[in-house]
Amino acid sequence: MAYLDSRVALLEGMAGNARAEAVLSPLELRTLQLSQADGRGSLRAPRRVERLGAMLFGSRRVPGLANPRLEALRRFAILYRLEGAAIDAGEAARAEAAGFSAAALDRVRRIVDGWPRRAGPLLRAATLLAGGAIAVSGSLAAYFWLADQFEPAVAAILLGAVAVTLAPLFAGRPHG
């Protein structure tokens, strides 16, 4: 049975067929894959407070790639993912100056267009509020049911113990 690297197939397959000059190297495809998680803040130079924090607590942010050509590709992919067709024409010129052809940048656009879209901040906020409302209403219903079964103080202690036990399950991964 043959081995299939699904990550490369995912990036290559979403882009469709490409002309020979628009083929991206595996390192360039990996750079595109890494840029999926980067935001606009990763493109700017670190601020004074961030540099001070890095000196005191260790670096938490990668300032960019050491290879200027790959950094130009990463920058183009991030900005295209965030801005779409409204991306500044100067960004394409910057990537072309770094050595990417117009066909290669078109291929990058097709790859980025094939990525799943993330929920916007309003949808995330609405989801968080809805989840909070469900949790509060469930907690109140559980408290009043327990208060009928036991003393109100015992019901509050039981509900608090359940909340403290379950909270780490829903906390998610630490960022950083």
Short mmCIF file of N, CA and C in Angstrom, two decimals, residues 22 34 38 64 95 118 140 142 144 159 167:
data_model
loop_
_atom_site.label_atom_id
_atom_site.label_comp_id
_atom_site.label_asym_id
_atom_site.label_seq_id
_atom_site.Cartn_x
_atom_site.Cartn_y
_atom_site.Cartn_z
N ALA A 22 4.38 27.44 -12.17
CA ALA A 22 3.66 27.83 -10.96
C ALA A 22 3.75 26.78 -9.86
N LEU A 34 2.06 26.89 7.44
CA LEU A 34 2.34 27.55 8.71
C LEU A 34 1.66 28.91 8.80
N ASP A 38 -1.18 32.22 11.48
CA ASP A 38 -0.63 33.54 11.81
C ASP A 38 -1.63 34.64 11.52
N GLY A 64 9.40 36.44 12.47
CA GLY A 64 9.31 36.22 11.03
C GLY A 64 10.30 35.14 10.62
N ALA A 95 6.03 40.47 -3.30
CA ALA A 95 6.28 39.03 -3.45
C ALA A 95 6.98 38.74 -4.78
N ARG A 118 -12.51 30.65 8.91
CA ARG A 118 -12.76 30.67 10.34
C ARG A 118 -13.91 31.60 10.65
N LEU A 140 -28.61 27.47 37.33
CA LEU A 140 -29.73 27.92 38.17
C LEU A 140 -30.76 26.83 38.36
N ALA A 142 -30.22 23.60 38.23
CA ALA A 142 -29.63 22.60 39.11
C ALA A 142 -29.62 23.09 40.55
N PHE A 144 -31.69 25.28 42.05
CA PHE A 144 -33.04 25.26 42.65
C PHE A 144 -33.53 23.84 42.89
N LEU A 159 -23.00 22.34 44.02
CA LEU A 159 -22.91 22.93 42.68
C LEU A 159 -21.54 23.55 42.43
N ALA A 167 -14.81 22.63 35.23
CA ALA A 167 -14.24 23.81 34.56
C ALA A 167 -12.98 23.49 33.75
#
